[in-house]
Amino acid sequence: MTTLVETEGLMRILPETVPVTLVEDITLEIREKEFIAVTGPSGSGKSSLLYLLGLLDRPTRGTLKIGGRDAGPMDEKERARTRLEMLGFVFQFHFLLPEFTVRENVEIPMRKLGRLKREEMRERARELLGSLGLAEHLDKRPDQLSGGQRQRVAVARSLANDPPLILADEPTGSLDSKSSEQVFTILEKLVRDRGKTVVAVTHNLEMAERMDRRLHIVDGKIE
């Protein structure tokens, strides 16, 4: 299988008066078509690791390669371009822009990447939302949807540029049990049916047991 992400000795230290280590000496390989859970106590470094993998933060030490490219020498423009091409993000809170419609929110990553014409973006957003059971909600605002529906819109947005890797930070953490199961099933289908790789931080150990692989982090280290 193709390796999407590779890290060696990855560390993130906050340069406080007393330095705080968020992530310590993490070496791992993430391959295509994997469904990976990241678990651990609160404050153990799970989200910090995800932010490093997603190029939303820079490591203090160590190396990170995405798609075979070393992220270390990348400037901010290259990092932003790599995020748009390679990565999709789903957070605990959907972060949809309230002033835009559901369809327009899904179009935003496509507009930033600039590959498609306007009608092509509209059609892709329509297809993605339809595939997630949201065909009747294209022109609604996010505040007109339920929590589970908003999170499905966030999943559609993460797929906008067809990235190989989806990073999800507690994607079911703010949802009821029924909506949580729906979102989990969608993420699972992204791996099984669409060939995506999904790395998801979760406190839900029952869901973690249903995933392909589990990275358990304690005090910034993988156990």
Coordinates of C-alpha atoms in Angstrom, one line a residue:
M1 CA 0.0 0.0 0.0
T2 CA 1.1 3.6 -0.7
T3 CA 2.4 5.5 2.3
L4 CA 0.6 8.9 2.7
V5 CA 2.2 10.2 5.8
E6 CA 5.5 9.3 7.4
T7 CA 6.9 10.8 10.6
E8 CA 10.2 10.2 12.5
G9 CA 11.0 11.5 15.9
L10 CA 8.2 14.1 15.7
M11 CA 8.1 16.5 18.7
R12 CA 6.1 19.6 19.6
I13 CA 7.3 21.7 22.5
L14 CA 5.7 24.9 23.6
P15 CA 8.5 27.4 24.6
E16 CA 7.0 28.5 27.8
T17 CA 8.9 29.6 30.9
V18 CA 8.7 25.9 31.8
P19 CA 8.6 24.2 28.3
V20 CA 5.5 22.0 27.7
T21 CA 5.9 18.9 25.5
L22 CA 2.7 18.2 23.6
V23 CA 4.0 15.5 21.3
E24 CA 7.1 13.5 21.9
D25 CA 9.2 11.3 19.6
I26 CA 6.4 10.0 17.4
T27 CA 7.4 7.8 14.5
L28 CA 4.6 6.3 12.5
E29 CA 3.5 5.5 9.0
I30 CA 0.0 6.0 7.6
R31 CA -0.9 4.2 4.5
E32 CA -3.7 4.5 2.0
K33 CA -7.2 3.0 2.8
E34 CA -6.6 2.8 6.5
F35 CA -9.2 3.7 9.2
I36 CA -7.1 4.8 12.2
A37 CA -8.3 5.8 15.7
V38 CA -6.2 8.1 17.9
T39 CA -7.1 7.6 21.6
G40 CA -5.8 8.6 24.9
P41 CA -6.7 10.7 28.0
S42 CA -7.6 14.4 27.7
G43 CA -4.5 16.5 27.3
S44 CA -2.4 13.6 26.1
G45 CA -1.5 15.1 22.8
K46 CA -4.0 13.6 20.4
S47 CA -5.2 16.8 18.8
S48 CA -1.7 18.2 18.8
L49 CA -0.6 15.2 16.7
L50 CA -3.5 15.7 14.3
Y51 CA -2.6 19.4 13.9
L52 CA 1.0 18.4 13.1
L53 CA -0.2 15.8 10.5
G54 CA -2.5 18.4 9.0
L55 CA 0.2 21.0 8.6
L56 CA -1.8 23.3 10.9
D57 CA 1.2 23.4 13.3
R58 CA 5.0 23.0 12.9
P59 CA 7.0 20.4 14.8
T60 CA 9.8 21.6 17.1
R61 CA 11.9 18.6 16.0
G62 CA 11.6 15.6 13.8
T63 CA 10.5 15.0 10.2
L64 CA 7.1 14.8 8.6
K65 CA 6.5 13.7 5.0
I66 CA 3.2 13.9 3.2
G67 CA 2.8 12.2 -0.1
G68 CA 6.5 11.6 -0.1
R69 CA 7.3 15.3 0.3
D70 CA 9.2 16.6 3.3
A71 CA 7.0 19.3 5.0
G72 CA 9.9 20.8 6.9
P73 CA 11.2 23.1 4.1
M74 CA 7.7 24.1 2.9
D75 CA 6.8 27.8 3.2
E76 CA 3.2 28.8 4.2
K77 CA 2.0 29.0 0.6
E78 CA 3.2 25.4 -0.1
R79 CA 1.7 24.1 3.2
A80 CA -1.6 25.7 2.3
R81 CA -1.5 24.2 -1.2
T82 CA -0.6 20.8 0.2
R83 CA -3.5 21.0 2.7
L84 CA -5.9 21.8 -0.1
E85 CA -4.7 19.0 -2.4
M86 CA -3.9 16.2 0.1
L87 CA -6.0 16.8 3.3
G88 CA -9.6 17.1 4.4
F89 CA -10.6 18.2 7.9
V90 CA -13.6 17.4 10.1
F91 CA -13.6 18.9 13.6
Q92 CA -15.8 18.3 16.6
F93 CA -17.6 21.6 15.9
H94 CA -18.4 21.8 12.2
F95 CA -17.0 25.4 11.7
L96 CA -19.4 26.0 8.8
L97 CA -19.7 29.6 7.9
P98 CA -23.1 30.8 8.9
E99 CA -23.4 33.5 6.2
F100 CA -23.1 30.9 3.4
T101 CA -25.5 28.2 2.3
V102 CA -24.7 24.5 2.8
R103 CA -23.7 24.2 -0.9
E104 CA -21.5 27.3 -0.7
N105 CA -19.7 26.0 2.4
V106 CA -18.8 22.8 0.5
E107 CA -17.6 24.9 -2.5
I108 CA -15.1 27.0 -0.4
P109 CA -12.1 24.5 -0.6
M110 CA -12.7 24.2 -4.3
R111 CA -12.6 27.9 -4.8
K112 CA -9.4 28.1 -2.8
L113 CA -7.7 25.4 -4.9
G114 CA -9.0 26.9 -8.2
R115 CA -9.1 23.9 -10.4
L116 CA -12.8 23.8 -11.3
K117 CA -15.1 26.3 -13.1
R118 CA -18.0 27.7 -11.1
E119 CA -20.6 25.3 -12.5
E120 CA -18.3 22.3 -12.0
M121 CA -17.9 23.4 -8.3
R122 CA -21.6 23.7 -7.9
E123 CA -22.2 20.3 -9.4
R124 CA -19.5 18.6 -7.3
A125 CA -21.0 20.1 -4.1
R126 CA -24.4 19.0 -5.1
E127 CA -23.2 15.4 -5.7
L128 CA -21.3 15.2 -2.5
L129 CA -24.2 16.5 -0.4
G130 CA -26.6 14.2 -2.2
S131 CA -24.4 11.2 -1.5
L132 CA -24.6 12.1 2.2
G133 CA -28.4 12.4 2.3
L134 CA -28.5 16.2 2.1
A135 CA -29.9 16.8 -1.4
E136 CA -32.9 18.7 0.0
H137 CA -30.8 21.1 2.1
L138 CA -28.4 22.7 -0.5
D139 CA -29.7 26.2 -0.1
K140 CA -30.3 26.2 3.6
R141 CA -28.0 28.0 6.1
P142 CA -26.1 25.9 8.7
D143 CA -28.3 27.1 11.5
Q144 CA -31.3 25.5 9.8
L145 CA -29.9 22.0 10.1
S146 CA -29.5 19.6 13.0
G147 CA -26.2 18.9 14.6
G148 CA -25.8 15.6 12.7
Q149 CA -26.7 17.2 9.4
R150 CA -24.2 20.0 10.0
Q151 CA -21.5 17.4 10.6
R152 CA -22.4 15.6 7.4
V153 CA -21.9 18.9 5.6
A154 CA -18.5 19.2 7.2
V155 CA -17.7 15.7 5.9
A156 CA -18.8 16.8 2.4
R157 CA -16.6 19.9 2.6
S158 CA -13.6 17.7 3.6
L159 CA -14.1 15.7 0.4
A160 CA -14.5 18.8 -1.8
N161 CA -11.0 18.5 -3.5
D162 CA -11.0 14.7 -3.4
P163 CA -8.0 14.4 -0.9
P164 CA -6.6 11.0 -0.1
L165 CA -6.5 11.7 3.7
I166 CA -9.2 12.9 6.0
L167 CA -8.2 14.0 9.5
A168 CA -11.1 14.1 12.0
D169 CA -10.8 15.6 15.5
E170 CA -13.6 14.2 17.7
P171 CA -16.0 14.2 14.8
T172 CA -18.8 12.6 16.8
G173 CA -18.0 14.3 20.2
S174 CA -20.8 16.8 20.1
L175 CA -23.5 14.5 18.7
D176 CA -26.2 12.2 20.1
S177 CA -25.7 8.5 19.8
K178 CA -27.8 8.1 16.7
S179 CA -26.1 11.0 14.8
S180 CA -22.7 9.7 16.1
E181 CA -23.4 6.3 14.5
Q182 CA -24.4 7.9 11.2
V183 CA -21.2 10.0 11.0
F184 CA -19.1 7.0 12.0
T185 CA -20.7 4.9 9.3
I186 CA -20.0 7.7 6.7
L187 CA -16.3 7.9 7.7
E188 CA -16.1 4.1 7.5
K189 CA -17.6 4.1 4.0
L190 CA -15.1 6.7 2.9
V191 CA -12.4 4.1 3.6
R192 CA -14.2 1.0 2.4
D193 CA -16.0 2.5 -0.7
R194 CA -14.0 5.5 -1.7
G195 CA -10.5 4.3 -0.8
K196 CA -9.8 7.2 1.5
T197 CA -7.6 7.1 4.6
V198 CA -9.3 8.4 7.8
V199 CA -7.4 9.3 11.0
A200 CA -9.9 10.1 13.7
V201 CA -9.2 11.3 17.3
T202 CA -11.9 9.9 19.5
H203 CA -12.9 9.3 23.1
N204 CA -15.4 6.7 22.0
L205 CA -13.5 3.4 22.7
E206 CA -16.3 1.3 21.2
M207 CA -15.9 3.1 17.9
A208 CA -12.1 2.9 18.1
E209 CA -12.4 -0.9 18.4
R210 CA -14.2 -1.0 15.1
M211 CA -11.4 0.8 13.2
D212 CA -8.5 -0.9 11.5
R213 CA -5.7 0.4 13.8
R214 CA -5.5 2.3 17.1
L215 CA -2.8 4.7 18.2
H216 CA -3.1 5.2 21.9
I217 CA -1.3 8.3 23.2
V218 CA -0.3 9.0 26.8
D219 CA 1.8 12.1 27.7
G220 CA 2.5 12.8 24.1
K221 CA 3.9 9.4 23.3
I222 CA 2.3 6.5 21.4
E223 CA 2.1 3.5 23.7

